[in-house]
Amino acid sequence: MRTISKTILLSALAPLVFSSSIVLAQGDSNPEHSQSPRPSVSGSPEPTRTATSDHGGSGRVEPAMLCSKIGDVTGRIHTDTDNDFTQLESNFEDRGKKVDQTIGDAQKKLENSRSEMDTKRKIDFTKLEAKANTTAEKQAVATFEAAVNAAVTKRRAAVDAANATFKNGLLALISARQAQLKAAAGTYKSAVAAA
């Protein structure tokens, strides 16, 4: 099987290999395969080339024009830098709103789920109370309901505490990162202003 695949590969590649070697042997007879012209190199400068500019042909720029050009460039740099910092502040605000919205959505889902579970638990307790006939059974159902309600309250408190810890940690990380970016941006802005 390997011999057949090698034979097929060689028979497919042979025309490509031989045709390229034939073209190389023919040289520049075919314009498609000719080499690109090489520039002539001289050790001395060409007398026809001179430094010219749009301001008089001497290659010198007037100092007033140079100062205005530098002013234009630095003005544009300051404008671009200010725009970038405005965008950075806007991004911080947008991300803060997105985090608040995400946390709010999660809190609403949690409250809806708790409400549904409270309703379901009350229905189940009602069914259980209906099945209790004796005073001892009714007392056992009441004790069970109190234990379940206490466990639910304890679990909800633990979940609320964990969510609060997560939210505070997340906001602290975001705040620290934004402070770090603001400090770096302030350093950059100061360096641009000084330059």
PDB file of C-alpha atoms in Angstrom, residues 6-178:
ATOM      1  CA  LYS A   6       4.687   6.671  -3.074  1.00  0.00           C
ATOM      2  CA  THR A   7       4.333   5.837  -6.772  1.00  0.00           C
ATOM      3  CA  ILE A   8       1.247   7.999  -7.087  1.00  0.00           C
ATOM      4  CA  LEU A   9       2.965  10.849  -5.267  1.00  0.00           C
ATOM      5  CA  LEU A  10       6.060  10.641  -7.462  1.00  0.00           C
ATOM      6  CA  SER A  11       4.007  10.476 -10.638  1.00  0.00           C
ATOM      7  CA  ALA A  12       2.020  13.540  -9.547  1.00  0.00           C
ATOM      8  CA  LEU A  13       5.100  15.566  -8.587  1.00  0.00           C
ATOM      9  CA  ALA A  14       7.367  14.526 -11.492  1.00  0.00           C
ATOM     10  CA  PRO A  15       5.840  16.913 -14.082  1.00  0.00           C
ATOM     11  CA  LEU A  16       6.193  19.799 -11.664  1.00  0.00           C
ATOM     12  CA  VAL A  17       9.829  19.057 -10.861  1.00  0.00           C
ATOM     13  CA  PHE A  18      10.875  18.446 -14.445  1.00  0.00           C
ATOM     14  CA  SER A  19       9.001  21.443 -15.870  1.00  0.00           C
ATOM     15  CA  SER A  20      10.618  23.817 -13.351  1.00  0.00           C
ATOM     16  CA  SER A  21      14.092  22.428 -14.089  1.00  0.00           C
ATOM     17  CA  ILE A  22      13.490  22.849 -17.828  1.00  0.00           C
ATOM     18  CA  VAL A  23      12.441  26.469 -17.333  1.00  0.00           C
ATOM     19  CA  LEU A  24      15.558  27.139 -15.251  1.00  0.00           C
ATOM     20  CA  ALA A  25      17.752  25.540 -17.915  1.00  0.00           C
ATOM     21  CA  GLN A  26      16.234  27.722 -20.665  1.00  0.00           C
ATOM     22  CA  GLY A  27      17.124  30.893 -18.768  1.00  0.00           C
ATOM     23  CA  ASP A  28      15.520  34.185 -19.798  1.00  0.00           C
ATOM     24  CA  SER A  29      13.832  32.950 -22.958  1.00  0.00           C
ATOM     25  CA  ASN A  30      10.404  33.141 -21.319  1.00  0.00           C
ATOM     26  CA  PRO A  31       9.545  36.628 -19.996  1.00  0.00           C
ATOM     27  CA  GLU A  32       7.312  35.223 -17.273  1.00  0.00           C
ATOM     28  CA  HIS A  33      10.269  33.484 -15.623  1.00  0.00           C
ATOM     29  CA  SER A  34      12.886  36.167 -16.133  1.00  0.00           C
ATOM     30  CA  GLN A  35      14.652  37.627 -13.169  1.00  0.00           C
ATOM     31  CA  SER A  36      13.928  41.178 -12.103  1.00  0.00           C
ATOM     32  CA  PRO A  37      16.447  43.789 -13.248  1.00  0.00           C
ATOM     33  CA  ARG A  38      19.102  44.688 -10.730  1.00  0.00           C
ATOM     34  CA  PRO A  39      19.882  48.310 -10.067  1.00  0.00           C
ATOM     35  CA  SER A  40      23.334  49.507 -10.915  1.00  0.00           C
ATOM     36  CA  VAL A  41      25.343  50.469  -7.868  1.00  0.00           C
ATOM     37  CA  SER A  42      27.836  53.269  -7.931  1.00  0.00           C
ATOM     38  CA  GLY A  43      30.308  54.371  -5.296  1.00  0.00           C
ATOM     39  CA  SER A  44      29.713  58.064  -5.979  1.00  0.00           C
ATOM     40  CA  PRO A  45      26.490  60.009  -5.727  1.00  0.00           C
ATOM     41  CA  GLU A  46      24.583  60.678  -8.902  1.00  0.00           C
ATOM     42  CA  PRO A  47      24.927  64.274 -10.024  1.00  0.00           C
ATOM     43  CA  THR A  48      21.295  64.500 -11.159  1.00  0.00           C
ATOM     44  CA  ARG A  49      19.809  63.985  -7.692  1.00  0.00           C
ATOM     45  CA  THR A  50      19.646  66.930  -5.302  1.00  0.00           C
ATOM     46  CA  ALA A  51      17.771  67.518  -2.112  1.00  0.00           C
ATOM     47  CA  THR A  52      14.707  69.590  -2.840  1.00  0.00           C
ATOM     48  CA  SER A  53      11.653  70.570  -0.937  1.00  0.00           C
ATOM     49  CA  ASP A  54       8.445  72.436  -1.534  1.00  0.00           C
ATOM     50  CA  HIS A  55       9.849  75.547   0.145  1.00  0.00           C
ATOM     51  CA  GLY A  56      12.531  76.761  -2.193  1.00  0.00           C
ATOM     52  CA  GLY A  57      14.407  73.774  -3.516  1.00  0.00           C
ATOM     53  CA  SER A  58      17.421  74.028  -1.196  1.00  0.00           C
ATOM     54  CA  GLY A  59      16.374  71.175   1.092  1.00  0.00           C
ATOM     55  CA  ARG A  60      16.111  73.494   4.075  1.00  0.00           C
ATOM     56  CA  VAL A  61      12.893  74.113   5.946  1.00  0.00           C
ATOM     57  CA  GLU A  62      12.287  77.551   7.335  1.00  0.00           C
ATOM     58  CA  PRO A  63      12.355  77.622  11.148  1.00  0.00           C
ATOM     59  CA  ALA A  64       8.901  79.203  11.366  1.00  0.00           C
ATOM     60  CA  MET A  65       7.407  76.398   9.278  1.00  0.00           C
ATOM     61  CA  LEU A  66       9.217  73.783  11.338  1.00  0.00           C
ATOM     62  CA  CYS A  67       7.863  75.253  14.585  1.00  0.00           C
ATOM     63  CA  SER A  68       4.323  75.371  13.218  1.00  0.00           C
ATOM     64  CA  LYS A  69       4.590  71.772  12.012  1.00  0.00           C
ATOM     65  CA  ILE A  70       5.847  70.638  15.417  1.00  0.00           C
ATOM     66  CA  GLY A  71       3.041  72.594  17.058  1.00  0.00           C
ATOM     67  CA  ASP A  72       0.501  70.907  14.804  1.00  0.00           C
ATOM     68  CA  VAL A  73       1.864  67.468  15.650  1.00  0.00           C
ATOM     69  CA  THR A  74       2.039  68.074  19.400  1.00  0.00           C
ATOM     70  CA  GLY A  75      -1.426  69.638  19.381  1.00  0.00           C
ATOM     71  CA  ARG A  76      -2.796  66.568  17.644  1.00  0.00           C
ATOM     72  CA  ILE A  77      -0.980  64.299  20.119  1.00  0.00           C
ATOM     73  CA  HIS A  78      -2.476  66.194  23.075  1.00  0.00           C
ATOM     74  CA  THR A  79      -5.946  66.075  21.491  1.00  0.00           C
ATOM     75  CA  ASP A  80      -5.626  62.349  20.789  1.00  0.00           C
ATOM     76  CA  THR A  81      -4.367  61.727  24.321  1.00  0.00           C
ATOM     77  CA  ASP A  82      -7.247  63.688  25.838  1.00  0.00           C
ATOM     78  CA  ASN A  83      -9.728  61.766  23.662  1.00  0.00           C
ATOM     79  CA  ASP A  84      -8.175  58.464  24.730  1.00  0.00           C
ATOM     80  CA  PHE A  85      -8.466  59.392  28.411  1.00  0.00           C
ATOM     81  CA  THR A  86     -12.072  60.474  27.970  1.00  0.00           C
ATOM     82  CA  GLN A  87     -12.772  57.126  26.294  1.00  0.00           C
ATOM     83  CA  LEU A  88     -10.970  55.316  29.135  1.00  0.00           C
ATOM     84  CA  GLU A  89     -13.190  57.012  31.738  1.00  0.00           C
ATOM     85  CA  SER A  90     -16.263  56.201  29.656  1.00  0.00           C
ATOM     86  CA  ASN A  91     -15.189  52.546  29.446  1.00  0.00           C
ATOM     87  CA  PHE A  92     -14.752  52.434  33.227  1.00  0.00           C
ATOM     88  CA  GLU A  93     -18.273  53.780  33.711  1.00  0.00           C
ATOM     89  CA  ASP A  94     -19.744  51.347  31.161  1.00  0.00           C
ATOM     90  CA  ARG A  95     -18.019  48.379  32.783  1.00  0.00           C
ATOM     91  CA  GLY A  96     -19.199  49.496  36.226  1.00  0.00           C
ATOM     92  CA  LYS A  97     -22.783  49.705  34.966  1.00  0.00           C
ATOM     93  CA  LYS A  98     -22.466  46.277  33.356  1.00  0.00           C
ATOM     94  CA  VAL A  99     -21.158  44.727  36.587  1.00  0.00           C
ATOM     95  CA  ASP A 100     -23.973  46.359  38.583  1.00  0.00           C
ATOM     96  CA  GLN A 101     -26.538  45.110  36.064  1.00  0.00           C
ATOM     97  CA  THR A 102     -25.146  41.567  36.096  1.00  0.00           C
ATOM     98  CA  ILE A 103     -25.156  41.461  39.899  1.00  0.00           C
ATOM     99  CA  GLY A 104     -28.686  42.933  39.965  1.00  0.00           C
ATOM    100  CA  ASP A 105     -29.927  40.341  37.461  1.00  0.00           C
ATOM    101  CA  ALA A 106     -28.424  37.526  39.534  1.00  0.00           C
ATOM    102  CA  GLN A 107     -30.055  38.932  42.683  1.00  0.00           C
ATOM    103  CA  LYS A 108     -33.466  39.096  40.939  1.00  0.00           C
ATOM    104  CA  LYS A 109     -33.120  35.480  39.787  1.00  0.00           C
ATOM    105  CA  LEU A 110     -32.237  34.437  43.310  1.00  0.00           C
ATOM    106  CA  GLU A 111     -35.232  36.292  44.781  1.00  0.00           C
ATOM    107  CA  ASN A 112     -37.606  34.772  42.182  1.00  0.00           C
ATOM    108  CA  SER A 113     -36.254  31.295  42.890  1.00  0.00           C
ATOM    109  CA  ARG A 114     -36.654  31.814  46.628  1.00  0.00           C
ATOM    110  CA  SER A 115     -40.213  33.028  46.174  1.00  0.00           C
ATOM    111  CA  GLU A 116     -41.083  29.972  44.071  1.00  0.00           C
ATOM    112  CA  MET A 117     -39.506  27.627  46.620  1.00  0.00           C
ATOM    113  CA  ASP A 118     -41.369  29.347  49.497  1.00  0.00           C
ATOM    114  CA  THR A 119     -44.664  28.815  47.676  1.00  0.00           C
ATOM    115  CA  LYS A 120     -43.849  25.180  46.936  1.00  0.00           C
ATOM    116  CA  ARG A 121     -42.737  24.555  50.534  1.00  0.00           C
ATOM    117  CA  LYS A 122     -45.976  26.059  51.915  1.00  0.00           C
ATOM    118  CA  ILE A 123     -48.009  23.798  49.606  1.00  0.00           C
ATOM    119  CA  ASP A 124     -46.005  20.767  50.767  1.00  0.00           C
ATOM    120  CA  PHE A 125     -46.445  21.748  54.436  1.00  0.00           C
ATOM    121  CA  THR A 126     -50.191  22.139  53.904  1.00  0.00           C
ATOM    122  CA  LYS A 127     -50.379  18.645  52.383  1.00  0.00           C
ATOM    123  CA  LEU A 128     -48.337  17.234  55.270  1.00  0.00           C
ATOM    124  CA  GLU A 129     -50.554  18.957  57.869  1.00  0.00           C
ATOM    125  CA  ALA A 130     -53.644  17.493  56.165  1.00  0.00           C
ATOM    126  CA  LYS A 131     -52.221  14.002  56.583  1.00  0.00           C
ATOM    127  CA  ALA A 132     -51.557  14.467  60.317  1.00  0.00           C
ATOM    128  CA  ASN A 133     -54.496  13.164  62.352  1.00  0.00           C
ATOM    129  CA  THR A 134     -53.374  12.938  65.953  1.00  0.00           C
ATOM    130  CA  THR A 135     -51.997  15.610  68.207  1.00  0.00           C
ATOM    131  CA  ALA A 136     -48.574  13.915  68.254  1.00  0.00           C
ATOM    132  CA  GLU A 137     -48.487  13.824  64.450  1.00  0.00           C
ATOM    133  CA  LYS A 138     -49.524  17.474  64.274  1.00  0.00           C
ATOM    134  CA  GLN A 139     -46.819  18.351  66.809  1.00  0.00           C
ATOM    135  CA  ALA A 140     -44.224  16.371  64.774  1.00  0.00           C
ATOM    136  CA  VAL A 141     -45.276  18.184  61.565  1.00  0.00           C
ATOM    137  CA  ALA A 142     -44.988  21.561  63.316  1.00  0.00           C
ATOM    138  CA  THR A 143     -41.528  20.651  64.626  1.00  0.00           C
ATOM    139  CA  PHE A 144     -40.507  19.485  61.145  1.00  0.00           C
ATOM    140  CA  GLU A 145     -41.787  22.711  59.558  1.00  0.00           C
ATOM    141  CA  ALA A 146     -39.880  24.810  62.101  1.00  0.00           C
ATOM    142  CA  ALA A 147     -36.684  22.834  61.493  1.00  0.00           C
ATOM    143  CA  VAL A 148     -37.019  23.154  57.699  1.00  0.00           C
ATOM    144  CA  ASN A 149     -37.772  26.870  57.928  1.00  0.00           C
ATOM    145  CA  ALA A 150     -34.762  27.388  60.239  1.00  0.00           C
ATOM    146  CA  ALA A 151     -32.511  25.459  57.844  1.00  0.00           C
ATOM    147  CA  VAL A 152     -33.793  27.490  54.866  1.00  0.00           C
ATOM    148  CA  THR A 153     -33.194  30.736  56.753  1.00  0.00           C
ATOM    149  CA  LYS A 154     -29.688  29.642  57.753  1.00  0.00           C
ATOM    150  CA  ARG A 155     -28.845  28.557  54.197  1.00  0.00           C
ATOM    151  CA  ARG A 156     -30.169  31.814  52.724  1.00  0.00           C
ATOM    152  CA  ALA A 157     -28.069  33.814  55.178  1.00  0.00           C
ATOM    153  CA  ALA A 158     -24.964  31.839  54.177  1.00  0.00           C
ATOM    154  CA  VAL A 159     -25.706  32.334  50.461  1.00  0.00           C
ATOM    155  CA  ASP A 160     -26.344  36.052  51.006  1.00  0.00           C
ATOM    156  CA  ALA A 161     -23.070  36.397  52.921  1.00  0.00           C
ATOM    157  CA  ALA A 162     -21.151  34.539  50.207  1.00  0.00           C
ATOM    158  CA  ASN A 163     -22.745  36.704  47.501  1.00  0.00           C
ATOM    159  CA  ALA A 164     -21.906  39.876  49.432  1.00  0.00           C
ATOM    160  CA  THR A 165     -18.300  38.736  49.897  1.00  0.00           C
ATOM    161  CA  PHE A 166     -18.035  37.914  46.197  1.00  0.00           C
ATOM    162  CA  LYS A 167     -19.570  41.243  45.158  1.00  0.00           C
ATOM    163  CA  ASN A 168     -17.307  43.232  47.477  1.00  0.00           C
ATOM    164  CA  GLY A 169     -14.224  41.308  46.326  1.00  0.00           C
ATOM    165  CA  LEU A 170     -15.157  41.779  42.677  1.00  0.00           C
ATOM    166  CA  LEU A 171     -15.753  45.504  43.109  1.00  0.00           C
ATOM    167  CA  ALA A 172     -12.472  45.847  45.025  1.00  0.00           C
ATOM    168  CA  LEU A 173     -10.567  44.073  42.227  1.00  0.00           C
ATOM    169  CA  ILE A 174     -12.212  46.233  39.581  1.00  0.00           C
ATOM    170  CA  SER A 175     -11.506  49.377  41.581  1.00  0.00           C
ATOM    171  CA  ALA A 176      -7.860  48.398  42.129  1.00  0.00           C
ATOM    172  CA  ARG A 177      -7.389  47.619  38.431  1.00  0.00           C
ATOM    173  CA  GLN A 178      -9.000  50.907  37.412  1.00  0.00           C
TER     174      GLN A 178
END
